[in-house]
Amino acid sequence: MTRKAAALGTLLFLLAPATVAGLIPWWISGWRLGAPLLGLELGRWVGATLAVAGLALLLDCYARFVLQGFGTPAPVAPPSRLVVGGVYRHVRNPIYVAVTALIFGQGLLFANTALLAYAVLVWLVSHLFVLLYEEPDLRRRFPDDYPAYVAGVPRWIPRLTPWRGVRAARSPPPQ
């Protein structure tokens, strides 16, 4: 896949997290502020920080799929190279972490327990998708590099120091 095609596909696939972490939370909460959870205004600041960090992380991950992976995050047009740079050196599933942080952050910001419950549901569905589809697919597509990556980088809880193993899949970038 060319970089231009990867960029276009990735941009189109941005609709998926925009729906999951934007449109559905808006349907649930109307993005209206409720009384602070447990009466703690600090929760709003934590929520806003989580939401902004989640969005920044999501956009960084999507850019890495284009620039390093020569593909998209969409299962129908996956990267031709294993993406292991940037935040992927700290956690294996930063896109799902980012989306969950965005939703959980909105739940705290708007003090909406339904959004917090939805964040847990999104994480659970993501976890099952990772276990049942994504990890087996990556093991099949990158048999030389993915096992070392799994051994060095945790699935959900980021490691503090960056992993220094495989930099990218051994396959050359597409011409």
Tab-separated table of N, CA and C in Angstrom:
chain	number	residue	atom	x	y	z
A	1	MET	N	0.847	-1.179	0.000
A	1	MET	CA	0.000	0.000	0.000
A	1	MET	C	0.891	1.240	0.000
A	2	THR	N	0.560	2.197	-0.822
A	2	THR	CA	1.327	3.439	-0.850
A	2	THR	C	1.003	4.267	0.391
A	3	ARG	N	1.884	5.170	0.701
A	3	ARG	CA	1.667	6.029	1.859
A	3	ARG	C	0.413	6.890	1.674
A	4	LYS	N	0.170	7.335	0.442
A	4	LYS	CA	-1.006	8.162	0.168
A	4	LYS	C	-2.292	7.359	0.397
A	5	ALA	N	-2.322	6.113	-0.070
A	5	ALA	CA	-3.497	5.254	0.136
A	5	ALA	C	-3.671	4.944	1.623
A	6	ALA	N	-2.554	4.708	2.312
A	6	ALA	CA	-2.616	4.439	3.752
A	6	ALA	C	-3.171	5.651	4.503
A	7	ALA	N	-2.742	6.843	4.100
A	7	ALA	CA	-3.223	8.061	4.758
A	7	ALA	C	-4.725	8.246	4.539
A	8	LEU	N	-5.176	8.020	3.314
A	8	LEU	CA	-6.599	8.168	3.021
A	8	LEU	C	-7.425	7.130	3.779
A	9	GLY	N	-6.980	5.875	3.765
A	9	GLY	CA	-7.693	4.821	4.484
A	9	GLY	C	-7.723	5.071	5.981
A	10	THR	N	-6.616	5.541	6.526
A	10	THR	CA	-6.536	5.827	7.953
A	10	THR	C	-7.467	6.983	8.319
A	11	LEU	N	-7.482	7.999	7.485
A	11	LEU	CA	-8.372	9.133	7.730
A	11	LEU	C	-9.835	8.683	7.725
A	12	LEU	N	-10.193	7.838	6.772
A	12	LEU	CA	-11.572	7.323	6.721
A	12	LEU	C	-11.883	6.461	7.942
A	13	PHE	N	-10.903	5.640	8.361
A	13	PHE	CA	-11.137	4.757	9.499
A	13	PHE	C	-11.207	5.530	10.818
A	14	LEU	N	-10.801	6.789	10.814
A	14	LEU	CA	-10.925	7.627	12.011
A	14	LEU	C	-12.389	7.799	12.401
A	15	LEU	N	-13.299	7.513	11.483
A	15	LEU	CA	-14.721	7.570	11.799
A	15	LEU	C	-15.108	6.560	12.880
A	16	ALA	N	-14.417	5.428	12.930
A	16	ALA	CA	-14.748	4.409	13.938
A	16	ALA	C	-14.526	4.934	15.356
A	17	PRO	N	-13.308	5.392	15.705
A	17	PRO	CA	-13.161	5.924	17.059
A	17	PRO	C	-13.933	7.218	17.285
A	18	ALA	N	-14.160	8.003	16.228
A	18	ALA	CA	-14.959	9.222	16.389
A	18	ALA	C	-16.379	8.865	16.811
A	19	THR	N	-16.884	7.760	16.284
A	19	THR	CA	-18.225	7.307	16.657
A	19	THR	C	-18.224	6.733	18.070
A	20	VAL	N	-17.279	5.839	18.348
A	20	VAL	CA	-17.225	5.160	19.649
A	20	VAL	C	-16.898	6.127	20.784
A	21	ALA	N	-15.964	7.058	20.549
A	21	ALA	CA	-15.511	7.940	21.628
A	21	ALA	C	-16.061	9.361	21.525
A	22	GLY	N	-16.855	9.649	20.509
A	22	GLY	CA	-17.413	10.985	20.360
A	22	GLY	C	-18.932	10.981	20.252
A	23	LEU	N	-19.429	10.382	19.187
A	23	LEU	CA	-20.862	10.398	18.937
A	23	LEU	C	-21.666	9.644	20.003
A	24	ILE	N	-21.256	8.438	20.323
A	24	ILE	CA	-21.998	7.654	21.329
A	24	ILE	C	-21.932	8.315	22.709
A	25	PRO	N	-20.759	8.791	23.173
A	25	PRO	CA	-20.759	9.527	24.438
A	25	PRO	C	-21.660	10.767	24.420
A	26	TRP	N	-21.734	11.431	23.283
A	26	TRP	CA	-22.634	12.576	23.178
A	26	TRP	C	-24.087	12.122	23.311
A	27	TRP	N	-24.448	10.993	22.650
A	27	TRP	CA	-25.805	10.456	22.784
A	27	TRP	C	-26.118	10.111	24.239
A	28	ILE	N	-25.136	9.551	24.926
A	28	ILE	CA	-25.350	9.131	26.320
A	28	ILE	C	-25.470	10.336	27.248
A	29	SER	N	-24.582	11.306	27.096
A	29	SER	CA	-24.484	12.395	28.075
A	29	SER	C	-25.008	13.744	27.602
A	30	GLY	N	-25.156	13.900	26.292
A	30	GLY	CA	-25.487	15.223	25.769
A	30	GLY	C	-24.369	16.224	26.023
A	31	TRP	N	-23.238	15.722	26.520
A	31	TRP	CA	-22.088	16.547	26.895
A	31	TRP	C	-22.500	17.669	27.839
A	32	ARG	N	-23.399	17.322	28.759
A	32	ARG	CA	-23.834	18.271	29.785
A	32	ARG	C	-23.116	17.950	31.100
A	33	LEU	N	-22.702	18.982	31.779
A	33	LEU	CA	-22.041	18.809	33.070
A	33	LEU	C	-23.045	18.422	34.137
A	34	GLY	N	-22.734	17.372	34.872
A	34	GLY	CA	-23.535	17.006	36.029
A	34	GLY	C	-22.825	17.487	37.282
A	35	ALA	N	-23.435	17.261	38.420
A	35	ALA	CA	-22.767	17.593	39.681
A	35	ALA	C	-21.504	16.742	39.776
A	36	PRO	N	-20.396	17.308	40.241
A	36	PRO	CA	-19.136	16.554	40.299
A	36	PRO	C	-19.313	15.218	41.040
A	37	LEU	N	-18.715	14.170	40.487
A	37	LEU	CA	-18.791	12.859	41.128
A	37	LEU	C	-18.154	12.914	42.513
A	38	LEU	N	-18.829	12.383	43.471
A	38	LEU	CA	-18.395	12.387	44.869
A	38	LEU	C	-18.114	13.799	45.376
A	39	GLY	N	-18.683	14.797	44.692
A	39	GLY	CA	-18.497	16.182	45.103
A	39	GLY	C	-17.095	16.714	44.867
A	40	LEU	N	-16.310	16.011	44.059
A	40	LEU	CA	-14.914	16.401	43.835
A	40	LEU	C	-14.753	17.069	42.465
A	41	GLU	N	-14.511	18.360	42.489
A	41	GLU	CA	-14.289	19.117	41.254
A	41	GLU	C	-13.013	18.646	40.545
A	42	LEU	N	-12.079	18.110	41.290
A	42	LEU	CA	-10.827	17.602	40.718
A	42	LEU	C	-11.113	16.541	39.647
A	43	GLY	N	-12.191	15.796	39.814
A	43	GLY	CA	-12.551	14.778	38.833
A	43	GLY	C	-12.729	15.345	37.437
A	44	ARG	N	-13.267	16.558	37.351
A	44	ARG	CA	-13.436	17.194	36.042
A	44	ARG	C	-12.079	17.461	35.382
A	45	TRP	N	-11.120	17.942	36.177
A	45	TRP	CA	-9.785	18.241	35.645
A	45	TRP	C	-9.086	16.960	35.211
A	46	VAL	N	-9.231	15.919	36.007
A	46	VAL	CA	-8.650	14.630	35.640
A	46	VAL	C	-9.311	14.133	34.354
A	47	GLY	N	-10.625	14.259	34.271
A	47	GLY	CA	-11.349	13.824	33.086
A	47	GLY	C	-10.937	14.592	31.839
A	48	ALA	N	-10.831	15.904	31.953
A	48	ALA	CA	-10.422	16.716	30.804
A	48	ALA	C	-9.013	16.334	30.355
A	49	THR	N	-8.136	16.116	31.318
A	49	THR	CA	-6.766	15.722	30.998
A	49	THR	C	-6.741	14.364	30.291
A	50	LEU	N	-7.507	13.412	30.815
A	50	LEU	CA	-7.582	12.093	30.182
A	50	LEU	C	-8.128	12.189	28.756
A	51	ALA	N	-9.167	12.968	28.560
A	51	ALA	CA	-9.771	13.097	27.235
A	51	ALA	C	-8.796	13.729	26.236
A	52	VAL	N	-8.129	14.790	26.639
A	52	VAL	CA	-7.168	15.455	25.744
A	52	VAL	C	-5.990	14.525	25.451
A	53	ALA	N	-5.473	13.868	26.478
A	53	ALA	CA	-4.352	12.932	26.278
A	53	ALA	C	-4.786	11.773	25.385
A	54	GLY	N	-5.993	11.260	25.589
A	54	GLY	CA	-6.495	10.170	24.760
A	54	GLY	C	-6.589	10.570	23.299
A	55	LEU	N	-7.078	11.772	23.030
A	55	LEU	CA	-7.195	12.247	21.654
A	55	LEU	C	-5.815	12.396	21.011
A	56	ALA	N	-4.873	12.993	21.740
A	56	ALA	CA	-3.519	13.165	21.211
A	56	ALA	C	-2.869	11.810	20.932
A	57	LEU	N	-3.046	10.869	21.836
A	57	LEU	CA	-2.495	9.528	21.669
A	57	LEU	C	-3.114	8.840	20.458
A	58	LEU	N	-4.417	8.947	20.308
A	58	LEU	CA	-5.114	8.335	19.181
A	58	LEU	C	-4.577	8.868	17.851
A	59	LEU	N	-4.440	10.166	17.741
A	59	LEU	CA	-3.958	10.768	16.492
A	59	LEU	C	-2.513	10.372	16.209
A	60	ASP	N	-1.683	10.299	17.240
A	60	ASP	CA	-0.299	9.853	17.068
A	60	ASP	C	-0.258	8.414	16.559
A	61	CYS	N	-1.074	7.545	17.138
A	61	CYS	CA	-1.106	6.137	16.722
A	61	CYS	C	-1.550	6.003	15.274
A	62	TYR	N	-2.569	6.752	14.894
A	62	TYR	CA	-3.051	6.681	13.518
A	62	TYR	C	-1.966	7.140	12.545
A	63	ALA	N	-1.229	8.184	12.898
A	63	ALA	CA	-0.144	8.659	12.038
A	63	ALA	C	0.944	7.596	11.906
A	64	ARG	N	1.235	6.886	12.976
A	64	ARG	CA	2.261	5.835	12.925
A	64	ARG	C	1.875	4.701	11.984
A	65	PHE	N	0.592	4.386	11.894
A	65	PHE	CA	0.166	3.337	10.970
A	65	PHE	C	0.505	3.728	9.536
A	66	VAL	N	0.352	4.998	9.218
A	66	VAL	CA	0.653	5.479	7.864
A	66	VAL	C	2.161	5.554	7.656
A	67	LEU	N	2.864	6.215	8.569
A	67	LEU	CA	4.283	6.518	8.380
A	67	LEU	C	5.203	5.332	8.628
A	68	GLN	N	4.878	4.465	9.566
A	68	GLN	CA	5.752	3.338	9.885
A	68	GLN	C	5.217	2.001	9.395
A	69	GLY	N	3.898	1.863	9.374
A	69	GLY	CA	3.326	0.567	9.035
A	69	GLY	C	2.902	0.419	7.592
A	70	PHE	N	2.825	1.520	6.855
A	70	PHE	CA	2.376	1.494	5.464
A	70	PHE	C	1.029	0.785	5.341
A	71	GLY	N	0.105	1.146	6.219
A	71	GLY	CA	-1.231	0.583	6.216
A	71	GLY	C	-2.130	1.417	7.098
A	72	THR	N	-3.246	0.819	7.485
A	72	THR	CA	-4.224	1.525	8.309
A	72	THR	C	-4.521	0.716	9.568
A	73	PRO	N	-5.179	1.312	10.557
A	73	PRO	CA	-5.624	0.544	11.725
A	73	PRO	C	-6.816	-0.368	11.406
A	74	ALA	N	-7.421	-0.205	10.242
A	74	ALA	CA	-8.593	-1.006	9.865
A	74	ALA	C	-8.173	-2.437	9.535
A	75	PRO	N	-8.872	-3.432	10.055
A	75	PRO	CA	-8.524	-4.824	9.753
A	75	PRO	C	-8.566	-5.155	8.256
A	76	VAL	N	-9.331	-4.426	7.475
A	76	VAL	CA	-9.419	-4.710	6.042
A	76	VAL	C	-8.210	-4.188	5.255
A	77	ALA	N	-7.418	-3.296	5.839
A	77	ALA	CA	-6.229	-2.750	5.176
A	77	ALA	C	-5.111	-2.602	6.204
A	78	PRO	N	-4.650	-3.735	6.765
A	78	PRO	CA	-3.670	-3.665	7.853
A	78	PRO	C	-2.294	-3.220	7.362
A	79	PRO	N	-1.439	-2.827	8.294
A	79	PRO	CA	-0.092	-2.398	7.911
A	79	PRO	C	0.732	-3.575	7.376
A	80	SER	N	1.669	-3.272	6.489
A	80	SER	CA	2.563	-4.308	5.971
A	80	SER	C	3.789	-4.466	6.852
A	81	ARG	N	3.998	-3.528	7.766
A	81	ARG	CA	5.108	-3.599	8.720
A	81	ARG	C	4.542	-3.484	10.130
A	82	LEU	N	5.129	-4.219	11.044
A	82	LEU	CA	4.717	-4.167	12.443
A	82	LEU	C	5.060	-2.797	13.017
A	83	VAL	N	4.072	-2.128	13.578
A	83	VAL	CA	4.270	-0.791	14.145
A	83	VAL	C	4.711	-0.956	15.600
A	84	VAL	N	5.959	-0.571	15.876
A	84	VAL	CA	6.506	-0.723	17.229
A	84	VAL	C	7.236	0.538	17.693
A	85	GLY	N	7.012	1.668	17.051
A	85	GLY	CA	7.669	2.907	17.441
A	85	GLY	C	6.798	3.761	18.333
A	86	GLY	N	7.378	4.811	18.875
A	86	GLY	CA	6.630	5.756	19.701
A	86	GLY	C	6.008	5.090	20.908
A	87	VAL	N	4.731	5.374	21.139
A	87	VAL	CA	4.036	4.851	22.309
A	87	VAL	C	3.895	3.321	22.238
A	88	TYR	N	4.004	2.747	21.036
A	88	TYR	CA	3.949	1.295	20.898
A	88	TYR	C	5.145	0.624	21.568
A	89	ARG	N	6.150	1.380	21.941
A	89	ARG	CA	7.282	0.846	22.706
A	89	ARG	C	6.935	0.733	24.188
A	90	HIS	N	5.799	1.291	24.585
A	90	HIS	CA	5.378	1.258	25.993
A	90	HIS	C	4.174	0.352	26.232
A	91	VAL	N	3.268	0.274	25.258
A	91	VAL	CA	2.044	-0.522	25.425
A	91	VAL	C	1.619	-1.040	24.043
A	92	ARG	N	1.146	-2.295	23.995
A	92	ARG	CA	0.833	-2.922	22.701
A	92	ARG	C	-0.455	-2.404	22.066
A	93	ASN	N	-1.376	-1.900	22.837
A	93	ASN	CA	-2.688	-1.511	22.306
A	93	ASN	C	-3.036	-0.061	22.624
A	94	PRO	N	-2.194	0.879	22.211
A	94	PRO	CA	-2.442	2.270	22.598
A	94	PRO	C	-3.697	2.879	21.984
A	95	ILE	N	-4.157	2.382	20.851
A	95	ILE	CA	-5.379	2.943	20.273
A	95	ILE	C	-6.563	2.643	21.185
A	96	TYR	N	-6.656	1.411	21.666
A	96	TYR	CA	-7.760	1.065	22.565
A	96	TYR	C	-7.615	1.786	23.901
A	97	VAL	N	-6.385	1.949	24.361
A	97	VAL	CA	-6.143	2.717	25.594
A	97	VAL	C	-6.602	4.155	25.381
A	98	ALA	N	-6.273	4.725	24.223
A	98	ALA	CA	-6.639	6.110	23.922
A	98	ALA	C	-8.156	6.283	23.867
A	99	VAL	N	-8.835	5.385	23.172
A	99	VAL	CA	-10.296	5.484	23.047
A	99	VAL	C	-10.953	5.339	24.419
A	100	THR	N	-10.478	4.381	25.204
A	100	THR	CA	-11.030	4.183	26.546
A	100	THR	C	-10.771	5.412	27.419
A	101	ALA	N	-9.566	5.983	27.318
A	101	ALA	CA	-9.243	7.191	28.090
A	101	ALA	C	-10.137	8.357	27.677
A	102	LEU	N	-10.391	8.483	26.383
A	102	LEU	CA	-11.281	9.545	25.893
A	102	LEU	C	-12.679	9.416	26.498
A	103	ILE	N	-13.210	8.197	26.504
A	103	ILE	CA	-14.562	7.983	27.026
A	103	ILE	C	-14.587	8.138	28.540
A	104	PHE	N	-13.628	7.513	29.219
A	104	PHE	CA	-13.571	7.607	30.676
A	104	PHE	C	-13.369	9.061	31.101
A	105	GLY	N	-12.511	9.776	30.363
A	105	GLY	CA	-12.289	11.185	30.655
A	105	GLY	C	-13.567	12.009	30.527
A	106	GLN	N	-14.353	11.719	29.488
A	106	GLN	CA	-15.633	12.421	29.340
A	106	GLN	C	-16.573	12.073	30.494
A	107	GLY	N	-16.543	10.800	30.910
A	107	GLY	CA	-17.384	10.388	32.039
A	107	GLY	C	-17.057	11.171	33.297
A	108	LEU	N	-15.761	11.382	33.547
A	108	LEU	CA	-15.357	12.166	34.720
A	108	LEU	C	-15.669	13.654	34.525
A	109	LEU	N	-15.359	14.159	33.336
A	109	LEU	CA	-15.584	15.578	33.063
A	109	LEU	C	-17.056	15.946	33.213
A	110	PHE	N	-17.936	15.146	32.627
A	110	PHE	CA	-19.364	15.445	32.674
A	110	PHE	C	-20.052	14.828	33.882
A	111	ALA	N	-19.278	14.107	34.705
A	111	ALA	CA	-19.816	13.455	35.899
A	111	ALA	C	-20.997	12.557	35.534
A	112	ASN	N	-20.750	11.690	34.574
A	112	ASN	CA	-21.805	10.842	34.038
A	112	ASN	C	-21.433	9.374	34.249
A	113	THR	N	-22.120	8.718	35.167
A	113	THR	CA	-21.794	7.320	35.483
A	113	THR	C	-22.119	6.383	34.320
A	114	ALA	N	-23.113	6.724	33.501
A	114	ALA	CA	-23.409	5.888	32.327
A	114	ALA	C	-22.222	5.891	31.360
A	115	LEU	N	-21.560	7.037	31.217
A	115	LEU	CA	-20.371	7.097	30.360
A	115	LEU	C	-19.224	6.288	30.958
A	116	LEU	N	-19.086	6.318	32.264
A	116	LEU	CA	-18.040	5.514	32.911
A	116	LEU	C	-18.301	4.025	32.674
A	117	ALA	N	-19.558	3.615	32.780
A	117	ALA	CA	-19.913	2.216	32.520
A	117	ALA	C	-19.664	1.878	31.043
A	118	TYR	N	-19.983	2.804	30.149
A	118	TYR	CA	-19.740	2.596	28.726
A	118	TYR	C	-18.242	2.445	28.459
A	119	ALA	N	-17.402	3.204	29.142
A	119	ALA	CA	-15.953	3.085	28.986
A	119	ALA	C	-15.486	1.678	29.355
A	120	VAL	N	-16.031	1.144	30.439
A	120	VAL	CA	-15.677	-0.222	30.844
A	120	VAL	C	-16.122	-1.221	29.771
A	121	LEU	N	-17.314	-1.035	29.236
A	121	LEU	CA	-17.817	-1.919	28.180
A	121	LEU	C	-16.936	-1.842	26.931
A	122	VAL	N	-16.546	-0.645	26.537
A	122	VAL	CA	-15.674	-0.478	25.369
A	122	VAL	C	-14.348	-1.185	25.601
A	123	TRP	N	-13.782	-1.034	26.794
A	123	TRP	CA	-12.520	-1.719	27.080
A	123	TRP	C	-12.710	-3.235	27.019
A	124	LEU	N	-13.788	-3.753	27.583
A	124	LEU	CA	-14.031	-5.198	27.578
A	124	LEU	C	-14.174	-5.731	26.150
A	125	VAL	N	-14.929	-5.047	25.308
A	125	VAL	CA	-15.085	-5.461	23.911
A	125	VAL	C	-13.730	-5.383	23.194
A	126	SER	N	-12.974	-4.338	23.467
A	126	SER	CA	-11.636	-4.201	22.874
A	126	SER	C	-10.736	-5.349	23.306
A	127	HIS	N	-10.778	-5.680	24.578
A	127	HIS	CA	-9.958	-6.767	25.111
A	127	HIS	C	-10.292	-8.089	24.409
A	128	LEU	N	-11.562	-8.368	24.269
A	128	LEU	CA	-11.971	-9.599	23.593
A	128	LEU	C	-11.547	-9.593	22.125
A	129	PHE	N	-11.674	-8.459	21.446
A	129	PHE	CA	-11.249	-8.349	20.051
A	129	PHE	C	-9.747	-8.590	19.926
A	130	VAL	N	-8.982	-8.019	20.845
A	130	VAL	CA	-7.528	-8.201	20.838
A	130	VAL	C	-7.184	-9.682	21.027
A	131	LEU	N	-7.812	-10.318	22.005
A	131	LEU	CA	-7.501	-11.720	22.286
A	131	LEU	C	-7.944	-12.665	21.172
A	132	LEU	N	-9.131	-12.442	20.648
A	132	LEU	CA	-9.720	-13.396	19.710
A	132	LEU	C	-9.350	-13.153	18.246
A	133	TYR	N	-9.040	-11.913	17.880
A	133	TYR	CA	-8.729	-11.634	16.487
A	133	TYR	C	-7.345	-11.008	16.278
A	134	GLU	N	-7.104	-9.900	16.941
A	134	GLU	CA	-5.931	-9.096	16.615
A	134	GLU	C	-4.608	-9.807	16.915
A	135	GLU	N	-4.463	-10.344	18.114
A	135	GLU	CA	-3.203	-10.999	18.451
A	135	GLU	C	-2.942	-12.233	17.584
A	136	PRO	N	-3.927	-13.123	17.361
A	136	PRO	CA	-3.661	-14.244	16.456
A	136	PRO	C	-3.286	-13.781	15.042
A	137	ASP	N	-3.941	-12.729	14.562
A	137	ASP	CA	-3.632	-12.213	13.229
A	137	ASP	C	-2.206	-11.668	13.168
A	138	LEU	N	-1.797	-10.921	14.185
A	138	LEU	CA	-0.439	-10.369	14.201
A	138	LEU	C	0.612	-11.478	14.325
A	139	ARG	N	0.324	-12.514	15.096
A	139	ARG	CA	1.250	-13.656	15.195
A	139	ARG	C	1.419	-14.325	13.833
A	140	ARG	N	0.341	-14.426	13.077
A	140	ARG	CA	0.382	-15.051	11.757
A	140	ARG	C	1.125	-14.165	10.754
A	141	ARG	N	0.862	-12.858	10.778
A	141	ARG	CA	1.454	-11.959	9.787
A	141	ARG	C	2.902	-11.583	10.086
A	142	PHE	N	3.278	-11.579	11.367
A	142	PHE	CA	4.641	-11.187	11.746
A	142	PHE	C	5.251	-12.243	12.667
A	143	PRO	N	5.435	-13.476	12.169
A	143	PRO	CA	5.874	-14.574	13.040
A	143	PRO	C	7.268	-14.396	13.625
A	144	ASP	N	8.119	-13.616	12.980
A	144	ASP	CA	9.477	-13.426	13.495
A	144	ASP	C	9.567	-12.332	14.547
A	145	ASP	N	8.756	-11.278	14.406
A	145	ASP	CA	8.889	-10.110	15.270
A	145	ASP	C	7.846	-10.010	16.376
A	146	TYR	N	6.627	-10.456	16.104
A	146	TYR	CA	5.554	-10.245	17.077
A	146	TYR	C	5.773	-10.969	18.407
A	147	PRO	N	6.257	-12.218	18.421
A	147	PRO	CA	6.480	-12.875	19.724
A	147	PRO	C	7.459	-12.113	20.629
A	148	ALA	N	8.518	-11.557	20.045
A	148	ALA	CA	9.465	-10.770	20.848
A	148	ALA	C	8.802	-9.494	21.358
A	149	TYR	N	7.974	-8.902	20.535
A	149	TYR	CA	7.250	-7.697	20.927
A	149	TYR	C	6.307	-7.997	22.094
A	150	VAL	N	5.568	-9.096	21.999
A	150	VAL	CA	4.652	-9.508	23.070
A	150	VAL	C	5.424	-9.753	24.372
A	151	ALA	N	6.590	-10.359	24.253
A	151	ALA	CA	7.399	-10.656	25.449
A	151	ALA	C	7.927	-9.380	26.099
A	152	GLY	N	8.115	-8.316	25.317
A	152	GLY	CA	8.720	-7.110	25.852
A	152	GLY	C	7.775	-5.971	26.187
A	153	VAL	N	6.553	-5.999	25.640
A	153	VAL	CA	5.642	-4.868	25.806
A	153	VAL	C	4.299	-5.363	26.328
A	154	PRO	N	3.817	-4.798	27.437
A	154	PRO	CA	2.534	-5.232	27.996
A	154	PRO	C	1.338	-4.847	27.123
A	155	ARG	N	0.280	-5.608	27.275
A	155	ARG	CA	-0.933	-5.422	26.465
A	155	ARG	C	-1.668	-4.134	26.836
A	156	TRP	N	-1.851	-3.845	28.145
A	156	TRP	CA	-2.714	-2.733	28.557
A	156	TRP	C	-2.045	-1.708	29.455
A	157	ILE	N	-1.216	-2.132	30.375
A	157	ILE	CA	-0.610	-1.198	31.336
A	157	ILE	C	0.772	-0.808	30.799
A	158	PRO	N	0.956	0.451	30.437
A	158	PRO	CA	2.223	0.853	29.812
A	158	PRO	C	3.432	0.625	30.710
A	159	ARG	N	4.505	0.195	30.085
A	159	ARG	CA	5.783	0.097	30.797
A	159	ARG	C	6.385	1.501	30.852
A	160	LEU	N	7.144	1.772	31.894
A	160	LEU	CA	7.699	3.118	32.076
A	160	LEU	C	8.839	3.419	31.116
A	161	THR	N	9.702	2.437	30.894
A	161	THR	CA	10.822	2.648	29.982
A	161	THR	C	10.470	2.080	28.615
A	162	PRO	N	10.899	2.738	27.558
A	162	PRO	CA	10.563	2.235	26.221
A	162	PRO	C	11.259	0.908	25.925
A	163	TRP	N	10.543	0.019	25.294
A	163	TRP	CA	11.094	-1.260	24.853
A	163	TRP	C	12.073	-0.998	23.723
A	164	ARG	N	13.186	-1.678	23.724
A	164	ARG	CA	14.224	-1.420	22.731
A	164	ARG	C	14.443	-2.612	21.795
A	165	GLY	N	13.427	-3.435	21.634
A	165	GLY	CA	13.536	-4.604	20.774
A	165	GLY	C	13.351	-4.262	19.314
A	166	VAL	N	12.664	-5.109	18.606
A	166	VAL	CA	12.430	-4.979	17.167
A	166	VAL	C	11.953	-3.557	16.838
A	167	ARG	N	12.565	-2.921	15.874
A	167	ARG	CA	12.182	-1.558	15.474
A	167	ARG	C	11.039	-1.591	14.457
A	168	ALA	N	11.045	-2.546	13.582
A	168	ALA	CA	9.982	-2.685	12.569
A	168	ALA	C	10.100	-4.069	11.966
A	169	ALA	N	9.047	-4.513	11.376
A	169	ALA	CA	9.067	-5.816	10.722
A	169	ALA	C	10.171	-5.824	9.671
A	170	ARG	N	10.724	-6.986	9.399
A	170	ARG	CA	11.855	-7.081	8.496
A	170	ARG	C	11.486	-6.888	7.031
A	171	SER	N	10.219	-6.926	6.717
A	171	SER	CA	9.825	-6.746	5.324
A	171	SER	C	10.108	-5.310	4.894
A	172	PRO	N	10.597	-5.128	3.665
A	172	PRO	CA	10.873	-3.751	3.203
A	172	PRO	C	9.569	-2.998	2.980
A	173	PRO	N	9.637	-1.663	3.033
A	173	PRO	CA	8.429	-0.884	2.778
A	173	PRO	C	7.999	-1.066	1.328
A	174	PRO	N	6.706	-0.920	1.055
A	174	PRO	CA	6.223	-1.082	-0.312
A	174	PRO	C	6.799	-0.020	-1.234
A	175	GLN	N	6.939	-0.380	-2.463
A	175	GLN	CA	7.496	0.540	-3.463
A	175	GLN	C	6.432	1.405	-4.067
